[in-house]
PDB file of C-alpha atoms in Angstrom:
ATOM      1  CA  UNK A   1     -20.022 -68.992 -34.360  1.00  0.00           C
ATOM      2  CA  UNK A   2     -20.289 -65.436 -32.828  1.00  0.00           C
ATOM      3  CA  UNK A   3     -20.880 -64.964 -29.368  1.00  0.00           C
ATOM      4  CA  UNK A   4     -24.245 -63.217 -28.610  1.00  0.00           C
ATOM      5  CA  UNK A   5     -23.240 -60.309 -27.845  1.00  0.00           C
ATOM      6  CA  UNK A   6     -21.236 -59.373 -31.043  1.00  0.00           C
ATOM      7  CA  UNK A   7     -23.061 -56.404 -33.148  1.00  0.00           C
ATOM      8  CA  UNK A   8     -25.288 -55.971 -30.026  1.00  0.00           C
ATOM      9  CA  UNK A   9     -23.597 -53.994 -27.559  1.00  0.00           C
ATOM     10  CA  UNK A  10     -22.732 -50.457 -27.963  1.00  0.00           C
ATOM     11  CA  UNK A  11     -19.793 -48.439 -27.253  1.00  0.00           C
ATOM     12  CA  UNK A  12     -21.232 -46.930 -23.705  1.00  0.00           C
ATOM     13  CA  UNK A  13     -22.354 -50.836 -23.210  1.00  0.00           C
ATOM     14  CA  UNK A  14     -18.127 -51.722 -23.283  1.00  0.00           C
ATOM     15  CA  UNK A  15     -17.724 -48.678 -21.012  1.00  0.00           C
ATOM     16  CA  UNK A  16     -20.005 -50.112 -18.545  1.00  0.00           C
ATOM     17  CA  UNK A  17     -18.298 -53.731 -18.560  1.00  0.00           C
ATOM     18  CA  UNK A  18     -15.470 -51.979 -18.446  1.00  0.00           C
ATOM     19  CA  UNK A  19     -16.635 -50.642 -14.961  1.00  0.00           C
ATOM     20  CA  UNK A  20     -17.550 -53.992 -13.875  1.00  0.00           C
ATOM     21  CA  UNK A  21     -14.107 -55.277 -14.560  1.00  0.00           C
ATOM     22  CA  UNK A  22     -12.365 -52.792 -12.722  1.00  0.00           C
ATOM     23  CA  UNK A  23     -14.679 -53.185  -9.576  1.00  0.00           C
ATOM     24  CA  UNK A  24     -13.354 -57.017  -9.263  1.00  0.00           C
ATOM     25  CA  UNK A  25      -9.945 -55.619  -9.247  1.00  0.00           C
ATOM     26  CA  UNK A  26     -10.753 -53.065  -6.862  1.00  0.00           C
ATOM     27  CA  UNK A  27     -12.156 -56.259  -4.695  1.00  0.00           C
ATOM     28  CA  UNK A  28      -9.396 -58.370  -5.354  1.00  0.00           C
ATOM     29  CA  UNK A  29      -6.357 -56.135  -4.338  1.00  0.00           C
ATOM     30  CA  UNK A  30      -8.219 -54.344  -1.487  1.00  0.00           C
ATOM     31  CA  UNK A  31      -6.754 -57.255   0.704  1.00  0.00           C
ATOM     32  CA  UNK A  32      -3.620 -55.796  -0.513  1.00  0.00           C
ATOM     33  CA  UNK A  33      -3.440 -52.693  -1.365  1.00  0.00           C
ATOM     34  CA  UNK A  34      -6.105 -50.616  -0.108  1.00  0.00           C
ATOM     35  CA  UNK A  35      -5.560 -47.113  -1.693  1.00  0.00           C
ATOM     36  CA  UNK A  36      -5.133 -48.854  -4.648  1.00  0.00           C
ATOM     37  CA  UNK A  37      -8.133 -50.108  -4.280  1.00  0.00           C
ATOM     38  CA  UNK A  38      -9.419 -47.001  -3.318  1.00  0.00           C
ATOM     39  CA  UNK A  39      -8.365 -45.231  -6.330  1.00  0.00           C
ATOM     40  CA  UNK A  40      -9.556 -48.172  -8.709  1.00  0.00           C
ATOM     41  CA  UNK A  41     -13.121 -47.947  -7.242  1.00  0.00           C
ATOM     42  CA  UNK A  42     -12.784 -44.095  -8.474  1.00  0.00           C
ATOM     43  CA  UNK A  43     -11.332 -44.811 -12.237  1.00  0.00           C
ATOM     44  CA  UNK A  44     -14.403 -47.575 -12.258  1.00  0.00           C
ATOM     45  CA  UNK A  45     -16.981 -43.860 -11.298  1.00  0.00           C
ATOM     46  CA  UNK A  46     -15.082 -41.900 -14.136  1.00  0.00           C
ATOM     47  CA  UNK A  47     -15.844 -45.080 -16.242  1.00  0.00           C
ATOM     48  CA  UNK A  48     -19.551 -44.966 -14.858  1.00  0.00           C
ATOM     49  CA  UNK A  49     -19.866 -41.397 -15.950  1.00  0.00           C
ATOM     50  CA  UNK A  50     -18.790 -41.605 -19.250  1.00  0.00           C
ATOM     51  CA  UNK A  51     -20.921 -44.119 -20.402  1.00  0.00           C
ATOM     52  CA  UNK A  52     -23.401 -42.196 -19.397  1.00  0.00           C
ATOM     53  CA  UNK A  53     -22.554 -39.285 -20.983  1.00  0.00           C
ATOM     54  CA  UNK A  54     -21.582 -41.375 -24.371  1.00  0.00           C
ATOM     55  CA  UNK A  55     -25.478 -43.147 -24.202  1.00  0.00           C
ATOM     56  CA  UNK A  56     -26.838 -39.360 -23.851  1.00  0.00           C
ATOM     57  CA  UNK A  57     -25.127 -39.017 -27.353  1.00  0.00           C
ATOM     58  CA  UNK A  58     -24.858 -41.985 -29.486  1.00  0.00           C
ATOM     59  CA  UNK A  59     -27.349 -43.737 -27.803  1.00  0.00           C
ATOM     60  CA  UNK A  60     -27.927 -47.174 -25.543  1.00  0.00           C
ATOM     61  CA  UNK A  61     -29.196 -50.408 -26.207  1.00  0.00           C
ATOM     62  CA  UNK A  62     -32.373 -51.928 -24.232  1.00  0.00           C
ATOM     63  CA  UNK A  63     -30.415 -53.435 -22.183  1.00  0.00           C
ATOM     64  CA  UNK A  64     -27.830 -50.831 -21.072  1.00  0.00           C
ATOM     65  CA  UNK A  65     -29.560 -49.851 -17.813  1.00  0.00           C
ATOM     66  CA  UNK A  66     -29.319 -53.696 -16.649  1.00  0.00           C
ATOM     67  CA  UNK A  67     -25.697 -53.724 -17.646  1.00  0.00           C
ATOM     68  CA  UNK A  68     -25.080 -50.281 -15.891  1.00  0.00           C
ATOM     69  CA  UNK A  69     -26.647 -51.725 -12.915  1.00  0.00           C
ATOM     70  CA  UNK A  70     -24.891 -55.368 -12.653  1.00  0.00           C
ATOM     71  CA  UNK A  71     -21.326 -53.172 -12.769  1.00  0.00           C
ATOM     72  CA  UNK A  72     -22.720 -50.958 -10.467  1.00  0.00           C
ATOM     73  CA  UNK A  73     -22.917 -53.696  -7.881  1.00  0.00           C
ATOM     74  CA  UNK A  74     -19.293 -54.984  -8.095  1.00  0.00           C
ATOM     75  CA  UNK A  75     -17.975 -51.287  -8.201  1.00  0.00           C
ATOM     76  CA  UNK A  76     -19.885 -49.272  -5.906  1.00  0.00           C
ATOM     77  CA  UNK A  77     -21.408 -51.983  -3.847  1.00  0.00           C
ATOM     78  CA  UNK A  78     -18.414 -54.979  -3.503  1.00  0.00           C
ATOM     79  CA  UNK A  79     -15.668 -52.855  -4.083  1.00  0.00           C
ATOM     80  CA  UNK A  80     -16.538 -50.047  -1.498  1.00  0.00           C
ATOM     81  CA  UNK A  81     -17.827 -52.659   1.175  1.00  0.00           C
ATOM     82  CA  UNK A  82     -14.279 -54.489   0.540  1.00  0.00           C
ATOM     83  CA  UNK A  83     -12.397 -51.000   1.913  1.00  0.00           C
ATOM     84  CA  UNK A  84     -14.794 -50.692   4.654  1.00  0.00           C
ATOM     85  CA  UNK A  85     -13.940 -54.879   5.289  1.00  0.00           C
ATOM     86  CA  UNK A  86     -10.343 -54.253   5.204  1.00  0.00           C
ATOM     87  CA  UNK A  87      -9.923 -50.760   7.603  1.00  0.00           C
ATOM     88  CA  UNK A  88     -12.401 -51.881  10.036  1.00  0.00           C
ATOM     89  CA  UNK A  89     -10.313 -54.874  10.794  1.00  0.00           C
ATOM     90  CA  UNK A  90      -7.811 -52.285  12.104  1.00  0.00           C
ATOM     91  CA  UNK A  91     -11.088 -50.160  14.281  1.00  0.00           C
ATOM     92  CA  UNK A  92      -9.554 -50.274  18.207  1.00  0.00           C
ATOM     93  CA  UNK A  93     -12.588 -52.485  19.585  1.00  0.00           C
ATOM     94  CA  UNK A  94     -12.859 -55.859  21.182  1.00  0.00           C
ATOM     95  CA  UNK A  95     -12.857 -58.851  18.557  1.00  0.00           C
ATOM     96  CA  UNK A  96     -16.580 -59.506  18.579  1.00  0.00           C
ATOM     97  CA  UNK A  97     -17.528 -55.893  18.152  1.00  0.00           C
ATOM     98  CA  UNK A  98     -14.671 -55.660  15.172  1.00  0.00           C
ATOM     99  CA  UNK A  99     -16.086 -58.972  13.333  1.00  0.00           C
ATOM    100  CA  UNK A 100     -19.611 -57.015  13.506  1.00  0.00           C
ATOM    101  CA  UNK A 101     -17.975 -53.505  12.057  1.00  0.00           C
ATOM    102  CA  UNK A 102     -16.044 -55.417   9.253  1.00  0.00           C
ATOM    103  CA  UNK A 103     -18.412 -57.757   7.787  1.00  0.00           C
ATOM    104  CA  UNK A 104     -21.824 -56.741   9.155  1.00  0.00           C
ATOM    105  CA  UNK A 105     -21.600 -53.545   7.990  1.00  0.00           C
ATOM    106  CA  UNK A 106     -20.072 -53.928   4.043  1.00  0.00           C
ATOM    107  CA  UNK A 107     -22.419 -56.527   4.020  1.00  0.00           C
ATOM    108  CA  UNK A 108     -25.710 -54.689   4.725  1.00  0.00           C
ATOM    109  CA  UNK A 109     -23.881 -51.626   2.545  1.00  0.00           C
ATOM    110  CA  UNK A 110     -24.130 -54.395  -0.412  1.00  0.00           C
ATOM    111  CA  UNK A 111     -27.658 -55.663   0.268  1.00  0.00           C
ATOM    112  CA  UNK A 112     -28.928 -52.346   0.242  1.00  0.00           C
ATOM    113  CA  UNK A 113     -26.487 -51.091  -3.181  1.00  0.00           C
ATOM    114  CA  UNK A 114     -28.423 -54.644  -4.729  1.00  0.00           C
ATOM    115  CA  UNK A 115     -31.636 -53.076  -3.538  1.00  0.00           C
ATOM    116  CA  UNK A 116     -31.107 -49.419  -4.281  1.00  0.00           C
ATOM    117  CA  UNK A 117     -30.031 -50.005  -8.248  1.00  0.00           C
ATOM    118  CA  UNK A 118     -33.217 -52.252  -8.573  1.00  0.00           C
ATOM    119  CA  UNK A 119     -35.124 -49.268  -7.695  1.00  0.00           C
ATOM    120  CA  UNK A 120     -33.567 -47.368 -10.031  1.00  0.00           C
ATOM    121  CA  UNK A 121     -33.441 -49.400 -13.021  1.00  0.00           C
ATOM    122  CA  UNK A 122     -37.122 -50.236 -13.131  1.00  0.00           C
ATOM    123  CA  UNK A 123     -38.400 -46.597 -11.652  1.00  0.00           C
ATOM    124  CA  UNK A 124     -35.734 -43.982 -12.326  1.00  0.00           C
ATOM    125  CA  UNK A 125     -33.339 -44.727 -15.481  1.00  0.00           C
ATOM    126  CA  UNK A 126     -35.466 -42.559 -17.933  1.00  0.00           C
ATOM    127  CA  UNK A 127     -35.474 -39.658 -15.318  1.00  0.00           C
ATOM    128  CA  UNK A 128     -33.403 -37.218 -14.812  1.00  0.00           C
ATOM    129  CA  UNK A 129     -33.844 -37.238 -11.033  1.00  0.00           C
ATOM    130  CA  UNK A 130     -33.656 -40.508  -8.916  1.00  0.00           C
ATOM    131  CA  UNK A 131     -34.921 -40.863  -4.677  1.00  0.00           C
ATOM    132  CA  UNK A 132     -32.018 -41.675  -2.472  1.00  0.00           C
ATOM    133  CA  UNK A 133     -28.477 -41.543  -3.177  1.00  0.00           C
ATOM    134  CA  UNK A 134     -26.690 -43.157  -6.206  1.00  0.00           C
ATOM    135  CA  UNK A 135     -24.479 -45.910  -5.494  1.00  0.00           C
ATOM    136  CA  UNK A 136     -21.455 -44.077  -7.609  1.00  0.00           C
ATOM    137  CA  UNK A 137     -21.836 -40.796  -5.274  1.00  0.00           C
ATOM    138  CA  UNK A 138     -20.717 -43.336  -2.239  1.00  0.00           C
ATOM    139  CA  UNK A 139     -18.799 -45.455  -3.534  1.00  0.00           C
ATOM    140  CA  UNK A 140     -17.026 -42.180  -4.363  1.00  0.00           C
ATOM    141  CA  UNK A 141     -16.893 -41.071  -0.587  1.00  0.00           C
ATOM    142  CA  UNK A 142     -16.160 -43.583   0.845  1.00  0.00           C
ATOM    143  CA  UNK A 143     -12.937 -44.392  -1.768  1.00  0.00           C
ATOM    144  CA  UNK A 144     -12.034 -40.578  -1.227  1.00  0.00           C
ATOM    145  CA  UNK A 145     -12.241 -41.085   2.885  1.00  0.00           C
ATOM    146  CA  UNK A 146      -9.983 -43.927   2.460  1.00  0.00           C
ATOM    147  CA  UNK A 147      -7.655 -41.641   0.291  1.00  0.00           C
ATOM    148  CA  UNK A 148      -8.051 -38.633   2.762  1.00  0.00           C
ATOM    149  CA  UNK A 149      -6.832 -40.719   5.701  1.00  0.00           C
ATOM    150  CA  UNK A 150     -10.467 -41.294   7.289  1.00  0.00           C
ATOM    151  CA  UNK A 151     -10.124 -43.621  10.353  1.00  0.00           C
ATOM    152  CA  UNK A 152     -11.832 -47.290  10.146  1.00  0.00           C
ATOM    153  CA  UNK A 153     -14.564 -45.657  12.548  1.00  0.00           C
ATOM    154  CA  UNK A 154     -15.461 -42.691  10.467  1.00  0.00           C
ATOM    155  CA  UNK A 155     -15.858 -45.292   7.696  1.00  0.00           C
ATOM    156  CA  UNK A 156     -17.881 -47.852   9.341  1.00  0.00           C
ATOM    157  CA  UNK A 157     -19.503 -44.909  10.295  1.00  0.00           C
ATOM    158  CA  UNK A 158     -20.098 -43.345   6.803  1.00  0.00           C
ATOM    159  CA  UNK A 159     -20.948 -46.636   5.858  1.00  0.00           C
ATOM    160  CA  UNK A 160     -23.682 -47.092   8.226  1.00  0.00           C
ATOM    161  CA  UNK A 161     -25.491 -43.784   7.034  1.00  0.00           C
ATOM    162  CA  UNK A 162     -25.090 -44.599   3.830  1.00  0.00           C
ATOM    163  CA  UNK A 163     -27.672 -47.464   4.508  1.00  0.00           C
ATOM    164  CA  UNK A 164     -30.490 -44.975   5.042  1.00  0.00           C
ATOM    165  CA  UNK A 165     -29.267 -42.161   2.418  1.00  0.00           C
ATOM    166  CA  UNK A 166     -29.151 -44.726  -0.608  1.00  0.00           C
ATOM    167  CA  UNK A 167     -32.611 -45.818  -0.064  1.00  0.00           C
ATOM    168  CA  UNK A 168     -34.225 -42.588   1.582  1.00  0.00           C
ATOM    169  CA  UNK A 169     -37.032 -40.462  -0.369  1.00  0.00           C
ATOM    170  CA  UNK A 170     -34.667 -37.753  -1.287  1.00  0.00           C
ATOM    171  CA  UNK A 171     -34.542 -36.661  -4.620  1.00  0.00           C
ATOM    172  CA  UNK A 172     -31.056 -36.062  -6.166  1.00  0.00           C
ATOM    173  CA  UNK A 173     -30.801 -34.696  -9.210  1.00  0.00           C
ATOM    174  CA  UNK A 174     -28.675 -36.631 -12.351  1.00  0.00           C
ATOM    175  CA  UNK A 175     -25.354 -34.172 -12.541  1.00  0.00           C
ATOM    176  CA  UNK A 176     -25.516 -32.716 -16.033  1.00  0.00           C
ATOM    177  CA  UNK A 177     -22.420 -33.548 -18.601  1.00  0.00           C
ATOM    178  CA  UNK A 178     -19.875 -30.750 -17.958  1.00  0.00           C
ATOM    179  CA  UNK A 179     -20.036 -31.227 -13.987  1.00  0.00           C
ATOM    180  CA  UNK A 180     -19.951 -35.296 -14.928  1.00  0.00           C
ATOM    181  CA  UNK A 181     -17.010 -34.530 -16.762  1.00  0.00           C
ATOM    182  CA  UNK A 182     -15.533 -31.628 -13.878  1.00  0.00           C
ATOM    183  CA  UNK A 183     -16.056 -34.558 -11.136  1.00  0.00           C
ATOM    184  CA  UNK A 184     -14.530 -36.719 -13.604  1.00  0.00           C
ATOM    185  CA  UNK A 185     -11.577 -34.399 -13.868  1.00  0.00           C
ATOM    186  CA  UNK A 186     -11.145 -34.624 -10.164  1.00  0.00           C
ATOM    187  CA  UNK A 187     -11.380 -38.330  -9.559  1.00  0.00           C
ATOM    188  CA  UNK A 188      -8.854 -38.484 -11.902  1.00  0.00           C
ATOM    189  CA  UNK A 189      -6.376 -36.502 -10.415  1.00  0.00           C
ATOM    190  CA  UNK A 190      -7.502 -38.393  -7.293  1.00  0.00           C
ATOM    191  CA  UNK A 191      -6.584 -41.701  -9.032  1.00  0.00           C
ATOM    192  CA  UNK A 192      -3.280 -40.283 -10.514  1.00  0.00           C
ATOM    193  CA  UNK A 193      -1.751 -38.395  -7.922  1.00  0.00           C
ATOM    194  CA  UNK A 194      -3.328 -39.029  -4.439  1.00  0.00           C
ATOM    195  CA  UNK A 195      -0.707 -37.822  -2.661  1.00  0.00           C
ATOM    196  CA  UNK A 196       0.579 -34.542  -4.466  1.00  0.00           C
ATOM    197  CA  UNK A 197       0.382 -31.501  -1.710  1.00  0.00           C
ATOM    198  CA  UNK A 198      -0.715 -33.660   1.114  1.00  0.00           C
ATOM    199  CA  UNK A 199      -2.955 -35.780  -0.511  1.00  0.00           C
ATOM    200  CA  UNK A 200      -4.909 -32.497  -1.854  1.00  0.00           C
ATOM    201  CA  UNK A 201      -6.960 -33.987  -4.778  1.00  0.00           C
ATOM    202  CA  UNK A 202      -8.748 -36.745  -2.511  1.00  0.00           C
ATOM    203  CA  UNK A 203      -9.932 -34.017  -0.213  1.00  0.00           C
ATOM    204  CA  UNK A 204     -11.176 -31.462  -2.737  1.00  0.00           C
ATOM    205  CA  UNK A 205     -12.884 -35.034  -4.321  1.00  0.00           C
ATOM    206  CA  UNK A 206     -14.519 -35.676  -0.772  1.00  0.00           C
ATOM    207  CA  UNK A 207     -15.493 -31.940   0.206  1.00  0.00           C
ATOM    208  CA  UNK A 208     -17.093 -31.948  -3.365  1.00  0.00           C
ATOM    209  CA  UNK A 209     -18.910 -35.012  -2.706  1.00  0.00           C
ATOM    210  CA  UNK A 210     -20.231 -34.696   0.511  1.00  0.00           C
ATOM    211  CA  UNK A 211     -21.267 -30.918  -1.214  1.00  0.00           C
ATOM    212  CA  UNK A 212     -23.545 -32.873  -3.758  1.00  0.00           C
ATOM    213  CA  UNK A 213     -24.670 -35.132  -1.092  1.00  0.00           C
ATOM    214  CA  UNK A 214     -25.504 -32.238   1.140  1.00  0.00           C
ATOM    215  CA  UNK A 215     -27.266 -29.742  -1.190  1.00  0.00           C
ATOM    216  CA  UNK A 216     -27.967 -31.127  -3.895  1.00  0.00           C
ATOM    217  CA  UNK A 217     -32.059 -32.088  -3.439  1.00  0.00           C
ATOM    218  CA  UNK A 218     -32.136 -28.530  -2.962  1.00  0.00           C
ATOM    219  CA  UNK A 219     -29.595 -26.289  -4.574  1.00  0.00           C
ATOM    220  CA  UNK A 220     -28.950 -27.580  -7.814  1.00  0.00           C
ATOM    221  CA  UNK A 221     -29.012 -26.051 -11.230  1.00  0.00           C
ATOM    222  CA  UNK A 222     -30.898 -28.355 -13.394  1.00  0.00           C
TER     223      UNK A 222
END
């Protein structure tokens, strides 16, 4: 007998699990590793944008946007708060006020990733605009910080912001396929070579980021 799944998932639905399966080992090594990690939780956003882009043309299944959003939480919600876990164990503050930074924070950061891609799913998946900031666009700054050299602070801090930002009415609109595939370009290069020229490809990947983050709800070509 077949599993269920077999003939019913397309090929941007095995991009998406792929995603998901790259978050978990972006949370398991961050303990380890944590640029790796760092750069993992940037291959699973190249992964996130190219099923995207590969729905937009062969089409999706009815139950792609769940699937998008159940990866999303281990790769842009776990994964992420699992960096932030690790560095702020290293933040020069007394032991109760670290405990607080390392798992208060990621944790809140997850509860409100959970929160933010239920919104989505059931109010903004068909749109080409969505309120509040997607979960891949921080996930994505806060794994380039970590490859920039950010201090356990500054990402606590980012973190914290992020709370608000993913959830606030703001209305960012969906990138369009060639700057999906331009960012995509650039968190590769991120993931392959973050340390070439001084660890240049991170910090163009942040800069642009934090660019879209800025301006976006109100410069943007779409």
């Amino acid at each position: 007998m077949q599993p269920r799944f077999v003939g019913r998932l397309s090929l941007a639905d095995a991009v998406t699990t792929t995603n998901a399966a790259v978050g978990f080992a972006a949370v398991a090594l961050a303990g380890v590793d944590v640029t790796l990690a760092a750069r993992l939780v940037l291959l699973a956003a190249i992964a996130d944008g190219l099923d995207g882009i590969i729905a937009a043309r062969r089409g999706s299944t009815e139950f792609g946007a769940y699937l998008d959003g159940l990866a999303d939480v281990a790769s842009f919600g776990v994964a992420p708060g699992m960096l932030v876990y690790t560095l702020a164990w290293t933040a020069p503050v007394e032991a109760p006020v670290r405990q607080v930074l390392a798992v208060g924070v990621p944790a809140v950061f997850v509860a409100v990733v959970v929160v933010r891609l239920a919104l989505y799913t059931e109010l903004d998946a068909t749109d080409h605009t969505t309120e509040g900031v997607q979960s891949t666009l921080a996930g994505t700054v806060l794994a380039a910080a970590v490859l920039s050299g950010a201090g356990a602070l500054v990402l606590v801090g980012a973190t914290v912001l992020f709370w608000y930002l993913m959830v606030a009415p703001i209305e960012y609109p969906d990138l369009l396929p060639r700057d999906t595939l331009l960012m995509g370009g650039v968190q590769a290069l991120a993931v392959l070579a973050p340390t070439v020229y001084g660890g240049l490809f991170p910090k163009v990947l942040l800069v642009w980021a934090v660019a879209y983050l800025v301006l976006a709800p109100w410069f943007y070509w779409r």
